[in-house]
Structures are given as C-alpha cells and as structure tokens.
Short mmCIF file of C-alpha atoms and ligand atoms in Angstrom, two decimals:
data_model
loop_
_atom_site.label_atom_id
_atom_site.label_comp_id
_atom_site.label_asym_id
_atom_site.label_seq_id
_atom_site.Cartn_x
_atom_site.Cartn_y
_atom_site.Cartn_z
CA UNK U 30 15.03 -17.59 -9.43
CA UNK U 31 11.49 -16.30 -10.43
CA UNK U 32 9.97 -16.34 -6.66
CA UNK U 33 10.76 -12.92 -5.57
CA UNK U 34 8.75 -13.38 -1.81
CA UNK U 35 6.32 -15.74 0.19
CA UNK U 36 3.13 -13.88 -0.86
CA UNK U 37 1.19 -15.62 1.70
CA UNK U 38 0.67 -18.96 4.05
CA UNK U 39 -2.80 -19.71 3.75
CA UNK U 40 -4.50 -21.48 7.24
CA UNK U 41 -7.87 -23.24 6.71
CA UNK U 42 -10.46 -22.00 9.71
CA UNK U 43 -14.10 -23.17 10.08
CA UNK U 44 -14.74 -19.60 12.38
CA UNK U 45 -13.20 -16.94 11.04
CA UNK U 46 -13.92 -14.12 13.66
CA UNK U 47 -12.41 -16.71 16.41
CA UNK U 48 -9.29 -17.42 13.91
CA UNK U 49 -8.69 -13.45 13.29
CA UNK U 50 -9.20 -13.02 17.37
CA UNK U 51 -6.69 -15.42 18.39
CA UNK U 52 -3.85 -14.09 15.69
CA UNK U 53 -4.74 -10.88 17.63
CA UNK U 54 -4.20 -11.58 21.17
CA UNK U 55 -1.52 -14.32 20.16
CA UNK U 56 0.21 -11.41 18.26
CA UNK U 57 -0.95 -8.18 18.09
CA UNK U 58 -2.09 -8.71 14.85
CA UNK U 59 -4.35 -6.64 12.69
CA UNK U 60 -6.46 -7.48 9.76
CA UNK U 61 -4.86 -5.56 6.19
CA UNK U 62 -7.10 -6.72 4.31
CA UNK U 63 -10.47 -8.74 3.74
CA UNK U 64 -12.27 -10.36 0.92
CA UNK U 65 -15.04 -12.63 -0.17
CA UNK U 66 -13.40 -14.94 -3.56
CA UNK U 67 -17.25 -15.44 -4.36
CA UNK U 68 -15.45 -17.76 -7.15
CA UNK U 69 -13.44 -19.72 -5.05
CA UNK U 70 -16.46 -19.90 -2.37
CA UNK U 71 -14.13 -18.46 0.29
CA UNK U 72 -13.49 -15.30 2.86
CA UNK U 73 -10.43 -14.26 3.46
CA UNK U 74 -8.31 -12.10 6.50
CA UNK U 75 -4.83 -11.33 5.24
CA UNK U 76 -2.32 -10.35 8.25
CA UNK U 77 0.79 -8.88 7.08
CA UNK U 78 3.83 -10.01 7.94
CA UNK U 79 7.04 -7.52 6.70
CA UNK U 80 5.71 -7.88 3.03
CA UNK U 81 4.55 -11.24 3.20
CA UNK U 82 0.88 -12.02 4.84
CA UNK U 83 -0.86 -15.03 6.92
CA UNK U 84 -4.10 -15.45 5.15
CA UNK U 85 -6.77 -16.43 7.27
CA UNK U 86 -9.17 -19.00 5.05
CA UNK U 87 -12.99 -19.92 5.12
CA UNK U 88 -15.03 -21.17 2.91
CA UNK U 89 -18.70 -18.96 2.30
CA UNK U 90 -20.54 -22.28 0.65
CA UNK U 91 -20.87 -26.38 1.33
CA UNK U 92 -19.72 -27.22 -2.16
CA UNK U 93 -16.05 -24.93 -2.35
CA UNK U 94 -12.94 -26.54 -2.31
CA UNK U 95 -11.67 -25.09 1.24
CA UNK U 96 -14.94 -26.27 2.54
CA UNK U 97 -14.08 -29.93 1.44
CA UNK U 98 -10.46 -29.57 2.32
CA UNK U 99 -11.77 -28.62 5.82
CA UNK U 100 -14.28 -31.84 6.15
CA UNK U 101 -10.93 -34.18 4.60
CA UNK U 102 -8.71 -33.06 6.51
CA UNK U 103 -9.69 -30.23 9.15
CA UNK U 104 -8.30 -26.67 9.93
CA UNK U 105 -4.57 -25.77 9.08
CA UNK U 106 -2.37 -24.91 6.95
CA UNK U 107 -3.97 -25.05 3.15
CA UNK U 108 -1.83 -23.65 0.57
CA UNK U 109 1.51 -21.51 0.33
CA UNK U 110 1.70 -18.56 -2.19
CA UNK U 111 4.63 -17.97 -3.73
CA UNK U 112 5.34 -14.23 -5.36
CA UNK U 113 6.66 -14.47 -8.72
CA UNK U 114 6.64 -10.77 -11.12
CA UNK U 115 5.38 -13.25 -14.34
CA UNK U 116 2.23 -15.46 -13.33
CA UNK U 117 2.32 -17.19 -16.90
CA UNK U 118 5.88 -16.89 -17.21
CA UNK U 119 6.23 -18.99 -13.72
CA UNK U 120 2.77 -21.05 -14.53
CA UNK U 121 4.91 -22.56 -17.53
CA UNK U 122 8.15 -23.22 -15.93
CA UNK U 123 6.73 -25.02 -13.15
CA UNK U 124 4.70 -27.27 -16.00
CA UNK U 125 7.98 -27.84 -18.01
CA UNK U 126 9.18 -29.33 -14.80
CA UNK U 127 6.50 -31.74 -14.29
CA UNK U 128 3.95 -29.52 -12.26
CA UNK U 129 0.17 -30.47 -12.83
CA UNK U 130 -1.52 -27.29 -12.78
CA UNK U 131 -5.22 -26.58 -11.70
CA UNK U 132 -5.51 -23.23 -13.77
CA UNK U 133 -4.25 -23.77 -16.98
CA UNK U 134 -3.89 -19.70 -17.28
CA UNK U 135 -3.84 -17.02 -14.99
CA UNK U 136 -6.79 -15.53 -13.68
CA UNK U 137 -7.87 -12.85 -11.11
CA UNK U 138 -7.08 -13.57 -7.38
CA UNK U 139 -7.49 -11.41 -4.47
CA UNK U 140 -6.46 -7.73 -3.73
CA UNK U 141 -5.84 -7.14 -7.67
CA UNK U 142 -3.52 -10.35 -8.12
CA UNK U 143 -3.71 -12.47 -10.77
CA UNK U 144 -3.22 -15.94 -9.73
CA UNK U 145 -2.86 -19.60 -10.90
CA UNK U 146 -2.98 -22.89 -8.98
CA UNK U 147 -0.50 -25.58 -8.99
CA UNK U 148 -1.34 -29.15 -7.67
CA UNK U 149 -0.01 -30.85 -4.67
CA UNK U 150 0.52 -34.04 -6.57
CA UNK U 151 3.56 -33.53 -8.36
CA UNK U 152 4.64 -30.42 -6.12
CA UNK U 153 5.91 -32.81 -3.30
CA UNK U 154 2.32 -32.48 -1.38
CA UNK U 155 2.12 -29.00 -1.42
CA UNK U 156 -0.99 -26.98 -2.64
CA UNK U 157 1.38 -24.07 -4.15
CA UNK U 158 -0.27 -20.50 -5.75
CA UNK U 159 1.62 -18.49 -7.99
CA UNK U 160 0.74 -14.73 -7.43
CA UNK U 161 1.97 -11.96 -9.46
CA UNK U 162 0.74 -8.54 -7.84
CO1 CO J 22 -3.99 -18.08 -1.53
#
C-alpha cells in the first residue's frame, strides 16, 4: 500500500476569513498553517485533524484553476490528498494503472511538500494529490 495517511481534504471557499470562522465556532478549530501557492493562484488555511488536515481553499486571481472550479461548480469539496513517502514512486504507479496525470513530475507544494496532480477523469471523478512531506 503506498498511501501511508489522508494528507488533506481540500474545500473550495469564495471568503476565506468567513470559511476559517465557521470551522472555528463549528469546531474549535484553529488555523496550523497558512499559505499563498502564488503558482497555483490560491490561499490556503490548513486545520489539522490528528495528522491529517482540512485545507481551507481560495483562489488569489480570476484566471486559477480553483477560481474556475468555483464559477463551474461552486464551493465544496475540491480535491483529496493522499500521503504517500515516494511522490514519483506513487506518480508512476497510479499512471501504470491508467491514471492521467496533470504534473507529469513532482514539483513543490505547500508547507515543504512536493506534490503532483492526478486527474479526476480516470480516477473515478476524483481530483486526487499525491503529497510526499
Ligand atoms: Co491540496
């Protein structure tokens, strides 16, 4: 089995502040973490979970892919990242078994991951990434 944890389910907001407010008076949450992906044209909030995290997701420009996932098909949930220790090694696996992957290699994600980006079509309608911490 190469996943070794959910890394993180990833929500699509359109307000971020409002999104990170209700996780806190829905759970007591608090915000681990925070990023701008000026690459990926998003701003994240991660909220850990044990050792897994709800990432909060916004996108910082018209023209990013969150942003146009947003206008398609609204807020919720956007993407699930899977923990694996070998981006590449899991990158290839998943493409030997029919996968149709975005990145073709590993590159950098957030908090010091490097990441890759499988696509729904093929993956049973789930955007899936691959992060190895
Ligand atoms: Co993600």
């Amino acid at each position: 089995m190469l996943l070794t944890e959910i890394d993180h389910v990833a929500i699509a907001v359109k307000d971020l502040e409002s999104a990170i407010d209700y996780y806190k008076k829905a759970f007591g949450a608090t915000v681990d973490h925070r990023e701008v992906v000026e690459s990926d044209g998003v701003e994240e909030a991660l909220l850990k979970v044990a050792e897994s995290y709800i990432q909060l997701l916004t996108p910082t420009r018209p023209d990013s892919p969150v942003a146009k996932s947003l206008e398609k098909r609204g807020e919720g949930l956007h993407h699930i990242g899977y923990r694996v220790a070998n981006c590449a090694e899991a990158l290839q696996s998943m493409v030997d078994a029919g996968a149709i992957a975005i990145d073709k290699a590993p590159r950098p994600g957030s908090r010091g991951t490097t990441v890759a980006f499988i696509h729904p079509k093929g993956s049973f309608g789930t955007l899936i990434e691959l992060v190895q911490e």
